[in-house]
CSV table of N, CA, C and O in Angstrom, one decimal:
chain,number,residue,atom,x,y,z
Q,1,UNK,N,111.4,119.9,120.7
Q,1,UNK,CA,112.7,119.5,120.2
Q,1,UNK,C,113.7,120.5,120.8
Q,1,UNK,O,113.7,121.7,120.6
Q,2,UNK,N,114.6,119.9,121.7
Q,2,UNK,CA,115.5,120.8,121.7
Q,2,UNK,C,117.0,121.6,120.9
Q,2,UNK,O,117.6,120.9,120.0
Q,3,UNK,N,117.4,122.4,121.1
Q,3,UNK,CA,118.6,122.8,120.4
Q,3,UNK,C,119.8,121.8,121.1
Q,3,UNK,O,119.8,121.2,122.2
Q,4,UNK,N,120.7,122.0,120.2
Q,4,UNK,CA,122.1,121.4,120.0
Q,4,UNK,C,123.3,122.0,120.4
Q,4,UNK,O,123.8,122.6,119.5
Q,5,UNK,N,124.0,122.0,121.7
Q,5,UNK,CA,125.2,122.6,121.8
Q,5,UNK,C,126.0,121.7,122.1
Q,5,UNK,O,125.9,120.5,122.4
Q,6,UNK,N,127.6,122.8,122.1
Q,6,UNK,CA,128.4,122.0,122.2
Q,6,UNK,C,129.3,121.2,121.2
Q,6,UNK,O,129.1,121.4,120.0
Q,7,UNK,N,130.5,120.1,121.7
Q,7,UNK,CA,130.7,119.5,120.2
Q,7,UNK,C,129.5,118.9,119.3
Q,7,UNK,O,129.7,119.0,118.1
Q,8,UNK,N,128.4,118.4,119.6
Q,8,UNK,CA,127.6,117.7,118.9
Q,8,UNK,C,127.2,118.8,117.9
Q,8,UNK,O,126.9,118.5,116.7
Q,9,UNK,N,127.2,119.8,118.4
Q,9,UNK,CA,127.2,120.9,117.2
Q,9,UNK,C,127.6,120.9,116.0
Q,9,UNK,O,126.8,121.2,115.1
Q,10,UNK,N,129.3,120.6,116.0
Q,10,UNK,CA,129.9,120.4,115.0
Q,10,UNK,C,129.5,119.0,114.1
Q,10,UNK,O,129.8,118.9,112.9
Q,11,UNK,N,129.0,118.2,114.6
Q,11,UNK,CA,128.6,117.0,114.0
Q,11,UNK,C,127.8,116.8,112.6
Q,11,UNK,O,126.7,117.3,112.6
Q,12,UNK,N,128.3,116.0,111.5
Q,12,UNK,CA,126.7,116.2,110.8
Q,12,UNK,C,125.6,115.5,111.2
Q,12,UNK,O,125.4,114.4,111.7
Q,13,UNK,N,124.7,116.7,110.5
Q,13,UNK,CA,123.1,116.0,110.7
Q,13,UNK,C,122.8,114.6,110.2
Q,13,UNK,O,123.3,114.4,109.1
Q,14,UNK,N,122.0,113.5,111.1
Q,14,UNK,CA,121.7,112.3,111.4
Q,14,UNK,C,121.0,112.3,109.7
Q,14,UNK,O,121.3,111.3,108.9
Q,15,UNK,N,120.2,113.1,109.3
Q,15,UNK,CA,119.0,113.4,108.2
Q,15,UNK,C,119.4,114.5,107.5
Q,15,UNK,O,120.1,115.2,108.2
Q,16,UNK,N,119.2,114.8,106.4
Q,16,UNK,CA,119.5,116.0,105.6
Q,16,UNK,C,118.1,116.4,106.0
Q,16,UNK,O,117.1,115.8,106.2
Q,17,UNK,N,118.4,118.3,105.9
Q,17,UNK,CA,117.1,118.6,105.9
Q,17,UNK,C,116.2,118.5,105.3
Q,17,UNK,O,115.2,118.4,105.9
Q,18,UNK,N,116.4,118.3,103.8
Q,18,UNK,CA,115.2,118.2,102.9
Q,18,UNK,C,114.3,116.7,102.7
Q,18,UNK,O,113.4,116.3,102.0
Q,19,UNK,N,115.2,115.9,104.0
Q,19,UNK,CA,114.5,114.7,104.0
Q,19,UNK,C,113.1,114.3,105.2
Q,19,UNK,O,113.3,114.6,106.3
Q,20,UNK,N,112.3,114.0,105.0
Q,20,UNK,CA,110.8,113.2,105.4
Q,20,UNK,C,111.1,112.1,106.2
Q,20,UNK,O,111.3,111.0,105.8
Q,21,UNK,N,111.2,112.5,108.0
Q,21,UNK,CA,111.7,111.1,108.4
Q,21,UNK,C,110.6,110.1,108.6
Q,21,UNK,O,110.6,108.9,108.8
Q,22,UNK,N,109.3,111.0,108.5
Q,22,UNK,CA,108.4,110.0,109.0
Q,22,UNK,C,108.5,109.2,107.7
Q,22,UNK,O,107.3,108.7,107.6
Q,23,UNK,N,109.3,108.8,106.4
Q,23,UNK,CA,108.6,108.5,105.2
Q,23,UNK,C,109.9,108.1,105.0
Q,23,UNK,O,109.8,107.1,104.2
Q,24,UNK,N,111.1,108.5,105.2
Q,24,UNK,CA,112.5,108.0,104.7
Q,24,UNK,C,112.6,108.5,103.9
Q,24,UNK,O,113.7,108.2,103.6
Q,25,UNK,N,112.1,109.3,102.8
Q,25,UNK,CA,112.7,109.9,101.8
Q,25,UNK,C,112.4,111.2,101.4
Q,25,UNK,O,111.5,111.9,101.9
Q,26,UNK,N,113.4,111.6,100.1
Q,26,UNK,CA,113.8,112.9,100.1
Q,26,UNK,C,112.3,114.0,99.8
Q,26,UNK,O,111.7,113.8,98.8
Q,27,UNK,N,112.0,114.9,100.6
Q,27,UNK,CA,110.5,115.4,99.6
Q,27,UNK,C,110.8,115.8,98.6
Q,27,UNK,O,112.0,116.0,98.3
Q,28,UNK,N,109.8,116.0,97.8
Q,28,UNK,CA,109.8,116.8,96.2
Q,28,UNK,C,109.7,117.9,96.8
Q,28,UNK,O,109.0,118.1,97.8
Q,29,UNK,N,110.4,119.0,96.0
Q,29,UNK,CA,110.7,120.6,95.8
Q,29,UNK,C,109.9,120.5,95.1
Q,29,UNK,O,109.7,119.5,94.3
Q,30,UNK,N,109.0,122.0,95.2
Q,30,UNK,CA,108.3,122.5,95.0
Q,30,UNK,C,107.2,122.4,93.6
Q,30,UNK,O,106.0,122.4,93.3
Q,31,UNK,N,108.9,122.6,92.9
Q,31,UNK,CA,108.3,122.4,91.1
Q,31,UNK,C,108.4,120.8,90.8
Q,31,UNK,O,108.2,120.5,89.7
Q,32,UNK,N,108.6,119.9,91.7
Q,32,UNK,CA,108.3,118.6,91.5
Q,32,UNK,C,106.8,118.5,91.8
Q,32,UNK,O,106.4,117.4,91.4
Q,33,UNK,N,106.2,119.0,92.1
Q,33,UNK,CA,104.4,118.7,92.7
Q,33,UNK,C,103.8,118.7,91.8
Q,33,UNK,O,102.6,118.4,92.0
Q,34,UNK,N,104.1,119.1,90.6
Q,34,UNK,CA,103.1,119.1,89.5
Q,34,UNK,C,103.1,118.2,88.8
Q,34,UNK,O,104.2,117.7,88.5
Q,35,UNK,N,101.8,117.7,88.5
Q,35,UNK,CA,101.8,116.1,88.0
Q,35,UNK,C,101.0,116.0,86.9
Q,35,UNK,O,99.8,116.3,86.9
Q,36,UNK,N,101.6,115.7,85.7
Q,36,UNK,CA,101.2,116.0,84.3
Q,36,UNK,C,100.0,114.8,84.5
Q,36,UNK,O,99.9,114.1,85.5
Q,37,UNK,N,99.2,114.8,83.3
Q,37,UNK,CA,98.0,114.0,83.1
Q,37,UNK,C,98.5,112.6,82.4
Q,37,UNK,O,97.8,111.6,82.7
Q,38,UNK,N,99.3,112.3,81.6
Q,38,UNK,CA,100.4,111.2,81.4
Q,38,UNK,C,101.1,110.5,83.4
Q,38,UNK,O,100.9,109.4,83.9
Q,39,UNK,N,101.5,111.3,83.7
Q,39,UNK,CA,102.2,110.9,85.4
Q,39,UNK,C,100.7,109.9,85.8
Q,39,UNK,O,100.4,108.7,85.8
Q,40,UNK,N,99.8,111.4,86.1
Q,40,UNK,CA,98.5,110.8,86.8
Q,40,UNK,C,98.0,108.9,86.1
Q,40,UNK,O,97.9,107.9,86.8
Q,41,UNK,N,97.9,109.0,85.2
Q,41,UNK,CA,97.1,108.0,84.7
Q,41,UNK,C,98.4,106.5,85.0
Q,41,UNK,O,98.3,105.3,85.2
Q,42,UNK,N,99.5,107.2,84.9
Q,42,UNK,CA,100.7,105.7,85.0
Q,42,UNK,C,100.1,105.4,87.2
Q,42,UNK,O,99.7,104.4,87.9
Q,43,UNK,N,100.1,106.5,87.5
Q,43,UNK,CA,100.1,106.2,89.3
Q,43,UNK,C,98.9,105.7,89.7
Q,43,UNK,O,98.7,105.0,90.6
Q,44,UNK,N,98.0,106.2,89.0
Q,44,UNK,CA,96.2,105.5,89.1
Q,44,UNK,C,96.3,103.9,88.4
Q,44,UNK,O,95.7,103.0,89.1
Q,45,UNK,N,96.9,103.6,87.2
Q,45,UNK,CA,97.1,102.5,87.3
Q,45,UNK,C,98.2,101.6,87.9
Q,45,UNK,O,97.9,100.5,87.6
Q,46,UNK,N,99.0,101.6,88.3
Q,46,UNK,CA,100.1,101.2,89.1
Q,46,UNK,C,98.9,100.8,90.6
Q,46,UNK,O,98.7,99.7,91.2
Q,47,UNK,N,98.2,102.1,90.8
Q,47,UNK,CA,98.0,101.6,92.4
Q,47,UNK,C,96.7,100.7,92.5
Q,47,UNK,O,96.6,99.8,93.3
Q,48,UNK,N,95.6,101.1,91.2
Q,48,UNK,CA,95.0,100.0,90.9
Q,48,UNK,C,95.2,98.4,90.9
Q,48,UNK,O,94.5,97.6,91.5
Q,49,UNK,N,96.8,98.1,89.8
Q,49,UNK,CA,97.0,96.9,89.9
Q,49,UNK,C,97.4,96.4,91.2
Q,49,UNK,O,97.0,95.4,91.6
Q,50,UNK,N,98.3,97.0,91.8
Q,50,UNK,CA,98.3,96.8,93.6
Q,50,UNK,C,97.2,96.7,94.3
Q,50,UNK,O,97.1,96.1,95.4
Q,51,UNK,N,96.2,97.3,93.7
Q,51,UNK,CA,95.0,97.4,94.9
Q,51,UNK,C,94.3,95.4,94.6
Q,51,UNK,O,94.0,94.5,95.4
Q,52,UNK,N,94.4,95.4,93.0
Q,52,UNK,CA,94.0,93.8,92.7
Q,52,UNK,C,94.7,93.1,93.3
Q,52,UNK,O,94.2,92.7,94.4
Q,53,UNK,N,95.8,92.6,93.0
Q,53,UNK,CA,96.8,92.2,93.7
Q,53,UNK,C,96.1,91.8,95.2
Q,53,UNK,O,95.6,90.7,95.6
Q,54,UNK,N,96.4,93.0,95.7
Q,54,UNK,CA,95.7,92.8,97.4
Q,54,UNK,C,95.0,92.1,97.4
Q,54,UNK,O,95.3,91.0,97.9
Q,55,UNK,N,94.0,92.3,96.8
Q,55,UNK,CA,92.3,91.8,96.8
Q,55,UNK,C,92.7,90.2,96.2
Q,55,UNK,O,92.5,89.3,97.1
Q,56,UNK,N,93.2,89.8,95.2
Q,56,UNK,CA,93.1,88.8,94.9
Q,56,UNK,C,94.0,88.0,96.5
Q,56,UNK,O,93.4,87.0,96.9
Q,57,UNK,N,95.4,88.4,97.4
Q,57,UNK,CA,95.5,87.7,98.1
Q,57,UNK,C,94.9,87.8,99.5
Q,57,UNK,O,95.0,86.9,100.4
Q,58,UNK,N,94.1,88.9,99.6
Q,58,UNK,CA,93.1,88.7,100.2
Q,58,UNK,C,91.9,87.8,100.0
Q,58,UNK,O,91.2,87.5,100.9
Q,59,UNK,N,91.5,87.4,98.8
Q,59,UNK,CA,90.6,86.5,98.5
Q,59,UNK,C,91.0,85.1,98.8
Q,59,UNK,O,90.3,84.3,99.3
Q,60,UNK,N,92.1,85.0,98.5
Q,60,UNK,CA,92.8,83.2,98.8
Q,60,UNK,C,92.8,83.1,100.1
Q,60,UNK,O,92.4,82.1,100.7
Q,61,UNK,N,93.2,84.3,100.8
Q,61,UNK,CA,93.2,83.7,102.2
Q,61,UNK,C,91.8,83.4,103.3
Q,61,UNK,O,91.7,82.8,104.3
Q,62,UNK,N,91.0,84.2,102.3
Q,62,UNK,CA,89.8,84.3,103.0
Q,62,UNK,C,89.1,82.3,102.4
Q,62,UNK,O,88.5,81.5,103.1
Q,63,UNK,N,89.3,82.3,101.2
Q,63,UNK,CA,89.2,80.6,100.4
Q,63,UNK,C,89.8,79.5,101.9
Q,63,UNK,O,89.4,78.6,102.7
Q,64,UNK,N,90.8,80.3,101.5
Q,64,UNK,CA,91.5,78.9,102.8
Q,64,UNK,C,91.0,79.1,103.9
Q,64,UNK,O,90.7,78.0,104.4
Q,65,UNK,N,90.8,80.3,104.7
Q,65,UNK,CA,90.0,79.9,105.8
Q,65,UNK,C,88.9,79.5,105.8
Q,65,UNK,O,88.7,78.6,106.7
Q,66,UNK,N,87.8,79.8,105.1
Q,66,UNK,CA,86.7,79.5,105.0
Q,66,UNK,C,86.9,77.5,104.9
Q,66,UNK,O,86.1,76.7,105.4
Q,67,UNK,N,88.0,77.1,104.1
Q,67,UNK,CA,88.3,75.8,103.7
Q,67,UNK,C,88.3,74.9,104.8
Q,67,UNK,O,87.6,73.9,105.2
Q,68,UNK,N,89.4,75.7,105.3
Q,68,UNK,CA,89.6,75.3,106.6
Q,68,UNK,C,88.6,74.8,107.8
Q,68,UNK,O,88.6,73.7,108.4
Q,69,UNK,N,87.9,76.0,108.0
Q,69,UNK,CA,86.9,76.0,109.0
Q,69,UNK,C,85.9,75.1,108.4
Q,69,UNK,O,84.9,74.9,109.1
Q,70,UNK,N,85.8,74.8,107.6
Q,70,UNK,CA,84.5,73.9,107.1
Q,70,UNK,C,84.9,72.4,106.8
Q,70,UNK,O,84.2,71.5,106.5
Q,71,UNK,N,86.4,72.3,107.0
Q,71,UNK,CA,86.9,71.1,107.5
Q,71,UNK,C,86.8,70.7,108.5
Q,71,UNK,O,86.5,69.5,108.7
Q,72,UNK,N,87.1,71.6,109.6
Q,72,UNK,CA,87.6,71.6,111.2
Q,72,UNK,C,85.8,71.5,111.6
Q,72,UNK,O,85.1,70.7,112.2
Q,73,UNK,N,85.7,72.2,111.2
Q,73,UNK,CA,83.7,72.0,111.4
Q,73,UNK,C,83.0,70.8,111.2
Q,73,UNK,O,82.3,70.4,112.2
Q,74,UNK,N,83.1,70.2,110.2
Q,74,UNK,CA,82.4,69.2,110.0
Q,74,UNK,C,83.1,67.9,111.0
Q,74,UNK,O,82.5,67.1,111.7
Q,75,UNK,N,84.9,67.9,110.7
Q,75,UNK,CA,85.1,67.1,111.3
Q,75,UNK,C,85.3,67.4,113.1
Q,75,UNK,O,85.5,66.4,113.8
Q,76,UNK,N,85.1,68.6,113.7
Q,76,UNK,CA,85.3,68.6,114.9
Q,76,UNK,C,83.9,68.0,115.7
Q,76,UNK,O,83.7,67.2,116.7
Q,77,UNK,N,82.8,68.8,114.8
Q,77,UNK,CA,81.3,68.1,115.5
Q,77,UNK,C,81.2,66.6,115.7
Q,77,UNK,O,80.6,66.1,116.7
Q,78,UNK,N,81.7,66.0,114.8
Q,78,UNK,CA,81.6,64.5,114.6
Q,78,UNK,C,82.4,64.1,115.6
Q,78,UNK,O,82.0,63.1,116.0
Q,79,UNK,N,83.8,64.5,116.2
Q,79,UNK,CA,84.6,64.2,116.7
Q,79,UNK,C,84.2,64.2,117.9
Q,79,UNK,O,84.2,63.1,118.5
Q,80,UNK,N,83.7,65.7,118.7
Q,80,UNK,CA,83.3,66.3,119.7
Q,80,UNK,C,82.2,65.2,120.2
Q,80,UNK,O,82.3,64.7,121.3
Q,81,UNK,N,80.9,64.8,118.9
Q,81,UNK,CA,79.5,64.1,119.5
Q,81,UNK,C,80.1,62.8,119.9
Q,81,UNK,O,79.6,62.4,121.0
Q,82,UNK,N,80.9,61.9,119.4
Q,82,UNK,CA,81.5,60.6,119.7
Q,82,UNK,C,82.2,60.5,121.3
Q,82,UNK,O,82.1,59.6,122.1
Q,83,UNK,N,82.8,61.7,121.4
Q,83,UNK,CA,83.5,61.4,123.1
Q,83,UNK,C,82.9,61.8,123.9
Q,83,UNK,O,83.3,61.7,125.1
């Protein structure tokens, strides 16, 4: 990284310091890191029900392909043996 001279100097910064660019947002200070056992159990289930979520639309799409292919299957063989 290089330094900054010049008018660009005077410019404000693009990011505040206390901000996470790889993440877009602001970090937690320091005495924010502590995470009562009430916090914990709301973010364990929060990420839980997202994790279902996933899984369940991961399950439909895996239904539909499978649907799919066992349409395209049956009817492509039959198709394919005729010509």
């Amino acid at each position: 990284m290089s330094s900054v001279y010049g008018p660009a100097l005077l410019k404000n910064p693009e990011t505040e310091d206390n901000v996470d660019e790889a993440v877009g947002r602001k970090k937690k200070s320091a005495a924010a890191e502590f995470e009562t056992d009430h916090d914990r159990a709301k973010r364990i289930r929060r990420e839980r029900k997202e994790q279902k979520a996933k899984d369940q639309e991961a399950n439909k799409k895996m239904q539909m392909s499978q649907a799919i292919n066992a349409l395209l299957g049956s009817g492509g063989a039959s198709g394919s043996g005729g010509g």
